[in-house]
């Protein structure tokens, strides 16, 4: 893949991934405009590698605040760790349950269906973007209740909502999870920290899944030469570095707007983006 394409995708991913506007939807639209297939194993793997770059940006950006809260004491570590486990389990249950429902009730040939096949559906993506926009706008009207922390109940709901985001490109993971936290009365800063801690937990599993999917396709088409797989990963590694840099910029933007009460602007943008996605098709 040409360096120019990787540069564009990495910039789009790095900025949009850490803003509540669905990076996947933006990257998929960019891929379509550049004549690329967003459902192919190569492109979904590159998308995952871009997510990896932004994951490292999240770790770099939040490490100090996580150290002061999540790692402040053994008790805090256990409590926050338990909440992350609860949320991650809820994500898995809802995400895999939803995948099972889609596969067996809405797909003509479930034996060959993969969730990545949904990524090119513009109408589905636009609907997800619009849903995320409405959720963000509604949650922005919720009054910030001071220092309310994430507890087991709110972690369960946040994780379940994250599970709803997994199959649908356009349903912003960060937008949905932060908004759910706000709706449940969690402090804005705490909701933001927890949302991105969940992303760090979830991303490695997605990377392994997509790497294995790409490996299967490459081996089937070119034999068992591992060099073929490594060659396919090189564009993603380059994009990962670029998305890390742009991701740091986006995180500063998100934190500032969230704490300044401008969260609803992201929701309005999602509604606008939904119309653009329908237009691009």
C-alpha positions as YAML, in Angstrom:
chain: A
units: angstrom
residues:
- id: 1
  name: UNK
  ca: [0.00, 0.00, 0.00]
- id: 2
  name: UNK
  ca: [1.27, 3.46, -0.87]
- id: 3
  name: UNK
  ca: [2.71, 5.61, 1.91]
- id: 4
  name: UNK
  ca: [0.23, 8.39, 1.09]
- id: 5
  name: UNK
  ca: [-2.74, 6.08, 1.78]
- id: 6
  name: UNK
  ca: [-1.24, 4.95, 5.09]
- id: 7
  name: UNK
  ca: [-0.57, 8.56, 6.08]
- id: 8
  name: UNK
  ca: [-4.17, 9.59, 5.41]
- id: 9
  name: UNK
  ca: [-5.65, 6.57, 7.19]
- id: 10
  name: UNK
  ca: [-3.35, 7.01, 10.19]
- id: 11
  name: UNK
  ca: [-4.24, 10.69, 10.56]
- id: 12
  name: UNK
  ca: [-7.96, 9.95, 10.28]
- id: 13
  name: UNK
  ca: [-7.68, 7.06, 12.75]
- id: 14
  name: UNK
  ca: [-5.48, 8.88, 15.24]
- id: 15
  name: UNK
  ca: [-7.78, 11.88, 15.43]
- id: 16
  name: UNK
  ca: [-11.14, 10.13, 15.22]
- id: 17
  name: UNK
  ca: [-10.36, 7.05, 17.36]
- id: 18
  name: UNK
  ca: [-9.91, 9.02, 20.54]
- id: 19
  name: UNK
  ca: [-12.72, 11.43, 19.84]
- id: 20
  name: UNK
  ca: [-16.29, 10.08, 20.26]
- id: 21
  name: UNK
  ca: [-17.02, 10.21, 16.53]
- id: 22
  name: UNK
  ca: [-16.22, 6.61, 15.47]
- id: 23
  name: UNK
  ca: [-12.79, 6.29, 13.93]
- id: 24
  name: UNK
  ca: [-13.80, 3.09, 12.15]
- id: 25
  name: UNK
  ca: [-16.57, 4.84, 10.24]
- id: 26
  name: UNK
  ca: [-14.20, 7.63, 9.21]
- id: 27
  name: UNK
  ca: [-11.45, 5.22, 8.18]
- id: 28
  name: UNK
  ca: [-13.88, 3.05, 6.19]
- id: 29
  name: UNK
  ca: [-15.24, 6.08, 4.33]
- id: 30
  name: UNK
  ca: [-11.66, 7.20, 3.61]
- id: 31
  name: UNK
  ca: [-10.84, 3.70, 2.33]
- id: 32
  name: UNK
  ca: [-13.85, 3.75, 0.02]
- id: 33
  name: UNK
  ca: [-12.93, 7.18, -1.32]
- id: 34
  name: UNK
  ca: [-9.43, 5.84, -2.08]
- id: 35
  name: UNK
  ca: [-10.82, 2.76, -3.82]
- id: 36
  name: UNK
  ca: [-9.86, 0.29, -1.07]
- id: 37
  name: UNK
  ca: [-11.97, -2.59, 0.26]
- id: 38
  name: UNK
  ca: [-12.71, -2.06, 3.99]
- id: 39
  name: UNK
  ca: [-13.95, -5.66, 4.40]
- id: 40
  name: UNK
  ca: [-10.74, -7.35, 3.23]
- id: 41
  name: UNK
  ca: [-8.51, -9.04, 5.85]
- id: 42
  name: UNK
  ca: [-5.61, -6.76, 4.89]
- id: 43
  name: UNK
  ca: [-7.61, -3.59, 5.47]
- id: 44
  name: UNK
  ca: [-9.25, -4.78, 8.69]
- id: 45
  name: UNK
  ca: [-5.79, -5.75, 9.96]
- id: 46
  name: UNK
  ca: [-4.43, -2.30, 9.10]
- id: 47
  name: UNK
  ca: [-7.39, -0.79, 10.93]
- id: 48
  name: UNK
  ca: [-6.56, -2.88, 13.99]
- id: 49
  name: UNK
  ca: [-2.90, -1.83, 13.82]
- id: 50
  name: UNK
  ca: [-4.01, 1.79, 13.71]
- id: 51
  name: UNK
  ca: [-6.08, 1.05, 16.82]
- id: 52
  name: UNK
  ca: [-2.90, -0.30, 18.41]
- id: 53
  name: UNK
  ca: [-1.12, 2.99, 17.82]
- id: 54
  name: UNK
  ca: [-3.91, 4.90, 19.50]
- id: 55
  name: UNK
  ca: [-3.93, 2.35, 22.35]
- id: 56
  name: UNK
  ca: [-0.31, 3.23, 23.09]
- id: 57
  name: UNK
  ca: [-1.26, 6.91, 22.89]
- id: 58
  name: UNK
  ca: [-3.94, 6.26, 25.52]
- id: 59
  name: UNK
  ca: [-1.42, 4.56, 27.82]
- id: 60
  name: UNK
  ca: [1.07, 7.40, 27.42]
- id: 61
  name: UNK
  ca: [-1.56, 10.08, 27.99]
- id: 62
  name: UNK
  ca: [-3.40, 8.54, 30.96]
- id: 63
  name: UNK
  ca: [-0.57, 6.76, 32.72]
- id: 64
  name: UNK
  ca: [0.00, 9.52, 35.28]
- id: 65
  name: UNK
  ca: [-3.70, 9.82, 36.22]
- id: 66
  name: UNK
  ca: [-4.14, 6.04, 36.28]
- id: 67
  name: UNK
  ca: [-1.16, 5.74, 38.60]
- id: 68
  name: UNK
  ca: [-2.74, 8.26, 40.96]
- id: 69
  name: UNK
  ca: [-6.14, 6.54, 40.98]
- id: 70
  name: UNK
  ca: [-6.05, 2.91, 39.82]
- id: 71
  name: UNK
  ca: [-2.64, 2.19, 41.37]
- id: 72
  name: UNK
  ca: [-2.88, 4.49, 44.40]
- id: 73
  name: UNK
  ca: [-3.19, 1.52, 46.76]
- id: 74
  name: UNK
  ca: [-3.75, -2.23, 46.72]
- id: 75
  name: UNK
  ca: [-7.40, -1.67, 47.61]
- id: 76
  name: UNK
  ca: [-7.88, 0.79, 44.76]
- id: 77
  name: UNK
  ca: [-6.14, -1.54, 42.34]
- id: 78
  name: UNK
  ca: [-8.37, -4.48, 43.30]
- id: 79
  name: UNK
  ca: [-11.56, -2.41, 43.12]
- id: 80
  name: UNK
  ca: [-10.77, -0.84, 39.76]
- id: 81
  name: UNK
  ca: [-9.43, -4.12, 38.40]
- id: 82
  name: UNK
  ca: [-12.65, -5.86, 39.40]
- id: 83
  name: UNK
  ca: [-14.69, -3.18, 37.61]
- id: 84
  name: UNK
  ca: [-12.63, -3.64, 34.44]
- id: 85
  name: UNK
  ca: [-13.15, -7.40, 34.61]
- id: 86
  name: UNK
  ca: [-16.91, -6.97, 35.07]
- id: 87
  name: UNK
  ca: [-17.11, -4.55, 32.15]
- id: 88
  name: UNK
  ca: [-14.99, -6.76, 29.90]
- id: 89
  name: UNK
  ca: [-17.10, -9.85, 30.66]
- id: 90
  name: UNK
  ca: [-20.26, -7.86, 29.93]
- id: 91
  name: UNK
  ca: [-18.71, -6.72, 26.65]
- id: 92
  name: UNK
  ca: [-17.93, -10.29, 25.66]
- id: 93
  name: UNK
  ca: [-21.37, -11.63, 26.57]
- id: 94
  name: UNK
  ca: [-23.24, -8.87, 24.74]
- id: 95
  name: UNK
  ca: [-20.84, -8.72, 21.79]
- id: 96
  name: UNK
  ca: [-20.77, -12.46, 21.11]
- id: 97
  name: UNK
  ca: [-24.49, -12.75, 21.81]
- id: 98
  name: UNK
  ca: [-25.23, -10.01, 19.30]
- id: 99
  name: UNK
  ca: [-22.91, -11.62, 16.76]
- id: 100
  name: UNK
  ca: [-24.75, -14.94, 17.21]
- id: 101
  name: UNK
  ca: [-28.11, -13.25, 16.67]
- id: 102
  name: UNK
  ca: [-26.93, -11.43, 13.54]
- id: 103
  name: UNK
  ca: [-25.27, -14.55, 12.15]
- id: 104
  name: UNK
  ca: [-28.24, -16.88, 12.56]
- id: 105
  name: UNK
  ca: [-31.20, -14.58, 11.99]
- id: 106
  name: UNK
  ca: [-30.08, -11.87, 9.57]
- id: 107
  name: UNK
  ca: [-27.53, -13.58, 7.29]
- id: 108
  name: UNK
  ca: [-28.34, -15.81, 4.34]
- id: 109
  name: UNK
  ca: [-25.26, -18.03, 4.72]
- id: 110
  name: UNK
  ca: [-24.16, -18.07, 8.40]
- id: 111
  name: UNK
  ca: [-21.42, -20.67, 7.86]
- id: 112
  name: UNK
  ca: [-19.24, -18.24, 5.89]
- id: 113
  name: UNK
  ca: [-20.26, -15.06, 7.69]
- id: 114
  name: UNK
  ca: [-17.70, -12.93, 9.54]
- id: 115
  name: UNK
  ca: [-18.50, -9.75, 11.41]
- id: 116
  name: UNK
  ca: [-16.11, -7.83, 9.15]
- id: 117
  name: UNK
  ca: [-18.61, -8.33, 6.32]
- id: 118
  name: UNK
  ca: [-20.77, -5.66, 7.96]
- id: 119
  name: UNK
  ca: [-18.06, -3.03, 7.76]
- id: 120
  name: UNK
  ca: [-18.91, -1.96, 4.23]
- id: 121
  name: UNK
  ca: [-22.62, -1.42, 4.88]
- id: 122
  name: UNK
  ca: [-23.13, 2.35, 4.63]
- id: 123
  name: UNK
  ca: [-26.74, 2.36, 5.87]
- id: 124
  name: UNK
  ca: [-25.83, 0.35, 8.95]
- id: 125
  name: UNK
  ca: [-22.84, 2.57, 9.63]
- id: 126
  name: UNK
  ca: [-24.90, 5.76, 9.26]
- id: 127
  name: UNK
  ca: [-27.54, 4.41, 11.63]
- id: 128
  name: UNK
  ca: [-24.86, 3.58, 14.19]
- id: 129
  name: UNK
  ca: [-23.32, 7.05, 13.87]
- id: 130
  name: UNK
  ca: [-26.69, 8.71, 14.35]
- id: 131
  name: UNK
  ca: [-27.42, 6.52, 17.39]
- id: 132
  name: UNK
  ca: [-24.08, 7.44, 18.94]
- id: 133
  name: UNK
  ca: [-24.77, 11.12, 18.24]
- id: 134
  name: UNK
  ca: [-28.13, 11.01, 20.01]
- id: 135
  name: UNK
  ca: [-26.61, 9.17, 22.99]
- id: 136
  name: UNK
  ca: [-23.83, 11.74, 23.31]
- id: 137
  name: UNK
  ca: [-26.23, 14.68, 23.13]
- id: 138
  name: UNK
  ca: [-28.59, 13.16, 25.71]
- id: 139
  name: UNK
  ca: [-25.74, 12.32, 28.11]
- id: 140
  name: UNK
  ca: [-24.32, 15.84, 27.77]
- id: 141
  name: UNK
  ca: [-27.49, 17.14, 29.41]
- id: 142
  name: UNK
  ca: [-26.80, 15.05, 32.50]
- id: 143
  name: UNK
  ca: [-25.57, 17.05, 35.46]
- id: 144
  name: UNK
  ca: [-22.04, 16.24, 36.61]
- id: 145
  name: UNK
  ca: [-22.47, 14.73, 40.08]
- id: 146
  name: UNK
  ca: [-19.11, 15.61, 41.53]
- id: 147
  name: UNK
  ca: [-16.77, 12.77, 42.44]
- id: 148
  name: UNK
  ca: [-18.96, 9.73, 41.73]
- id: 149
  name: UNK
  ca: [-16.70, 6.80, 40.91]
- id: 150
  name: UNK
  ca: [-17.26, 3.81, 38.63]
- id: 151
  name: UNK
  ca: [-18.78, 0.96, 40.66]
- id: 152
  name: UNK
  ca: [-19.74, -2.61, 39.80]
- id: 153
  name: UNK
  ca: [-23.20, -1.56, 38.56]
- id: 154
  name: UNK
  ca: [-21.98, 1.21, 36.29]
- id: 155
  name: UNK
  ca: [-19.10, -0.99, 35.05]
- id: 156
  name: UNK
  ca: [-21.64, -3.67, 34.07]
- id: 157
  name: UNK
  ca: [-23.73, -1.21, 32.06]
- id: 158
  name: UNK
  ca: [-20.71, 0.45, 30.46]
- id: 159
  name: UNK
  ca: [-19.32, -2.93, 29.41]
- id: 160
  name: UNK
  ca: [-22.67, -4.04, 28.00]
- id: 161
  name: UNK
  ca: [-22.93, -0.89, 25.90]
- id: 162
  name: UNK
  ca: [-19.37, -1.43, 24.68]
- id: 163
  name: UNK
  ca: [-20.48, -4.89, 23.54]
- id: 164
  name: UNK
  ca: [-23.20, -3.28, 21.42]
- id: 165
  name: UNK
  ca: [-20.52, -1.21, 19.67]
- id: 166
  name: UNK
  ca: [-18.36, -4.13, 18.54]
- id: 167
  name: UNK
  ca: [-20.28, -5.30, 15.43]
- id: 168
  name: UNK
  ca: [-21.29, -1.85, 14.24]
- id: 169
  name: UNK
  ca: [-18.75, 0.49, 12.71]
- id: 170
  name: UNK
  ca: [-20.07, 3.97, 13.43]
- id: 171
  name: UNK
  ca: [-21.29, 3.30, 16.97]
- id: 172
  name: UNK
  ca: [-18.37, 5.08, 18.67]
- id: 173
  name: UNK
  ca: [-16.95, 2.95, 21.47]
- id: 174
  name: UNK
  ca: [-15.54, 5.88, 23.42]
- id: 175
  name: UNK
  ca: [-18.62, 8.01, 22.80]
- id: 176
  name: UNK
  ca: [-21.00, 5.26, 23.92]
- id: 177
  name: UNK
  ca: [-19.05, 4.20, 27.02]
- id: 178
  name: UNK
  ca: [-18.31, 7.72, 28.26]
- id: 179
  name: UNK
  ca: [-21.92, 8.75, 27.62]
- id: 180
  name: UNK
  ca: [-23.20, 5.71, 29.52]
- id: 181
  name: UNK
  ca: [-20.97, 6.61, 32.44]
- id: 182
  name: UNK
  ca: [-22.25, 10.18, 32.44]
- id: 183
  name: UNK
  ca: [-25.86, 8.96, 32.28]
- id: 184
  name: UNK
  ca: [-25.20, 6.76, 35.32]
- id: 185
  name: UNK
  ca: [-23.84, 9.71, 37.29]
- id: 186
  name: UNK
  ca: [-20.13, 8.95, 37.00]
- id: 187
  name: UNK
  ca: [-17.81, 11.95, 37.22]
- id: 188
  name: UNK
  ca: [-16.75, 13.14, 33.76]
- id: 189
  name: UNK
  ca: [-13.04, 12.58, 34.33]
- id: 190
  name: UNK
  ca: [-13.61, 9.14, 35.85]
- id: 191
  name: UNK
  ca: [-15.89, 8.09, 32.97]
- id: 192
  name: UNK
  ca: [-13.22, 9.16, 30.49]
- id: 193
  name: UNK
  ca: [-10.44, 7.28, 32.33]
- id: 194
  name: UNK
  ca: [-12.50, 4.10, 32.64]
- id: 195
  name: UNK
  ca: [-13.56, 4.16, 28.99]
- id: 196
  name: UNK
  ca: [-9.99, 4.27, 27.74]
- id: 197
  name: UNK
  ca: [-8.79, 1.73, 30.32]
- id: 198
  name: UNK
  ca: [-11.38, -0.62, 28.80]
- id: 199
  name: UNK
  ca: [-9.97, 0.11, 25.34]
- id: 200
  name: UNK
  ca: [-6.50, -0.92, 26.47]
- id: 201
  name: UNK
  ca: [-7.93, -4.21, 27.80]
- id: 202
  name: UNK
  ca: [-9.95, -4.94, 24.66]
- id: 203
  name: UNK
  ca: [-7.52, -3.99, 21.89]
- id: 204
  name: UNK
  ca: [-4.94, -6.83, 22.27]
- id: 205
  name: UNK
  ca: [-7.66, -9.49, 21.83]
- id: 206
  name: UNK
  ca: [-8.89, -7.79, 18.66]
- id: 207
  name: UNK
  ca: [-5.32, -7.58, 17.31]
- id: 208
  name: UNK
  ca: [-4.79, -11.31, 17.81]
- id: 209
  name: UNK
  ca: [-8.11, -12.12, 16.14]
- id: 210
  name: UNK
  ca: [-7.43, -10.00, 13.06]
- id: 211
  name: UNK
  ca: [-3.81, -11.17, 12.78]
- id: 212
  name: UNK
  ca: [-5.00, -14.78, 12.74]
- id: 213
  name: UNK
  ca: [-7.67, -13.95, 10.14]
- id: 214
  name: UNK
  ca: [-5.06, -12.29, 7.92]
- id: 215
  name: UNK
  ca: [-2.67, -15.21, 8.42]
- id: 216
  name: UNK
  ca: [-5.32, -17.69, 7.29]
- id: 217
  name: UNK
  ca: [-6.05, -15.72, 4.13]
- id: 218
  name: UNK
  ca: [-2.39, -15.15, 3.24]
- id: 219
  name: UNK
  ca: [-1.42, -18.77, 3.85]
- id: 220
  name: UNK
  ca: [-4.36, -20.01, 1.80]
- id: 221
  name: UNK
  ca: [-3.39, -17.79, -1.14]
- id: 222
  name: UNK
  ca: [0.40, -17.92, -0.98]
- id: 223
  name: UNK
  ca: [1.37, -21.02, 0.95]
- id: 224
  name: UNK
  ca: [2.87, -21.13, 4.43]
- id: 225
  name: UNK
  ca: [5.59, -18.53, 3.88]
- id: 226
  name: UNK
  ca: [5.65, -16.34, 7.00]
- id: 227
  name: UNK
  ca: [7.38, -13.60, 5.00]
- id: 228
  name: UNK
  ca: [4.11, -12.99, 3.17]
- id: 229
  name: UNK
  ca: [2.35, -12.27, 6.45]
- id: 230
  name: UNK
  ca: [5.15, -9.99, 7.65]
- id: 231
  name: UNK
  ca: [5.02, -8.07, 4.37]
- id: 232
  name: UNK
  ca: [1.29, -7.57, 4.84]
- id: 233
  name: UNK
  ca: [1.87, -6.21, 8.36]
- id: 234
  name: UNK
  ca: [4.47, -3.58, 7.39]
- id: 235
  name: UNK
  ca: [1.91, -0.93, 6.29]
- id: 236
  name: UNK
  ca: [0.05, -1.45, 9.55]
- id: 237
  name: UNK
  ca: [3.21, -0.95, 11.61]
- id: 238
  name: UNK
  ca: [3.90, 2.34, 9.85]
- id: 239
  name: UNK
  ca: [0.32, 3.44, 10.39]
- id: 240
  name: UNK
  ca: [0.56, 2.46, 14.05]
- id: 241
  name: UNK
  ca: [3.39, 4.95, 14.65]
- id: 242
  name: UNK
  ca: [1.58, 7.74, 12.85]
- id: 243
  name: UNK
  ca: [-1.73, 7.07, 14.64]
- id: 244
  name: UNK
  ca: [0.11, 7.19, 17.99]
- id: 245
  name: UNK
  ca: [1.29, 10.74, 17.30]
- id: 246
  name: UNK
  ca: [-2.07, 12.05, 16.10]
- id: 247
  name: UNK
  ca: [-3.83, 10.17, 18.91]
- id: 248
  name: UNK
  ca: [-2.02, 12.19, 21.56]
- id: 249
  name: UNK
  ca: [-3.29, 15.38, 19.95]
- id: 250
  name: UNK
  ca: [-6.86, 14.07, 19.84]
- id: 251
  name: UNK
  ca: [-6.81, 13.07, 23.53]
- id: 252
  name: UNK
  ca: [-5.94, 16.59, 24.59]
- id: 253
  name: UNK
  ca: [-8.85, 17.85, 22.50]
- id: 254
  name: UNK
  ca: [-11.33, 15.35, 23.97]
- id: 255
  name: UNK
  ca: [-10.33, 15.98, 27.58]
- id: 256
  name: UNK
  ca: [-10.62, 19.74, 27.16]
- id: 257
  name: UNK
  ca: [-14.06, 19.64, 25.56]
- id: 258
  name: UNK
  ca: [-15.43, 17.03, 27.97]
- id: 259
  name: UNK
  ca: [-14.36, 19.04, 31.00]
- id: 260
  name: UNK
  ca: [-15.53, 22.34, 29.48]
- id: 261
  name: UNK
  ca: [-19.07, 21.06, 28.84]
- id: 262
  name: UNK
  ca: [-18.71, 20.81, 25.06]
- id: 263
  name: UNK
  ca: [-19.44, 17.09, 24.88]
- id: 264
  name: UNK
  ca: [-22.64, 17.66, 22.87]
- id: 265
  name: UNK
  ca: [-20.63, 19.09, 19.95]
- id: 266
  name: UNK
  ca: [-19.31, 15.59, 19.26]
- id: 267
  name: UNK
  ca: [-22.87, 14.30, 19.14]
- id: 268
  name: UNK
  ca: [-23.89, 16.94, 16.63]
- id: 269
  name: UNK
  ca: [-20.90, 16.01, 14.50]
- id: 270
  name: UNK
  ca: [-21.90, 12.32, 14.57]
- id: 271
  name: UNK
  ca: [-25.34, 13.24, 13.22]
- id: 272
  name: UNK
  ca: [-23.71, 15.24, 10.44]
- id: 273
  name: UNK
  ca: [-21.26, 12.42, 9.70]
- id: 274
  name: UNK
  ca: [-24.16, 9.97, 9.39]
- id: 275
  name: UNK
  ca: [-25.56, 12.05, 6.54]
- id: 276
  name: UNK
  ca: [-22.14, 12.16, 4.86]
- id: 277
  name: UNK
  ca: [-21.81, 8.38, 5.11]
- id: 278
  name: UNK
  ca: [-25.19, 7.91, 3.44]
- id: 279
  name: UNK
  ca: [-24.14, 10.31, 0.70]
- id: 280
  name: UNK
  ca: [-20.80, 8.60, 0.09]
- id: 281
  name: UNK
  ca: [-22.57, 5.23, 0.12]
...
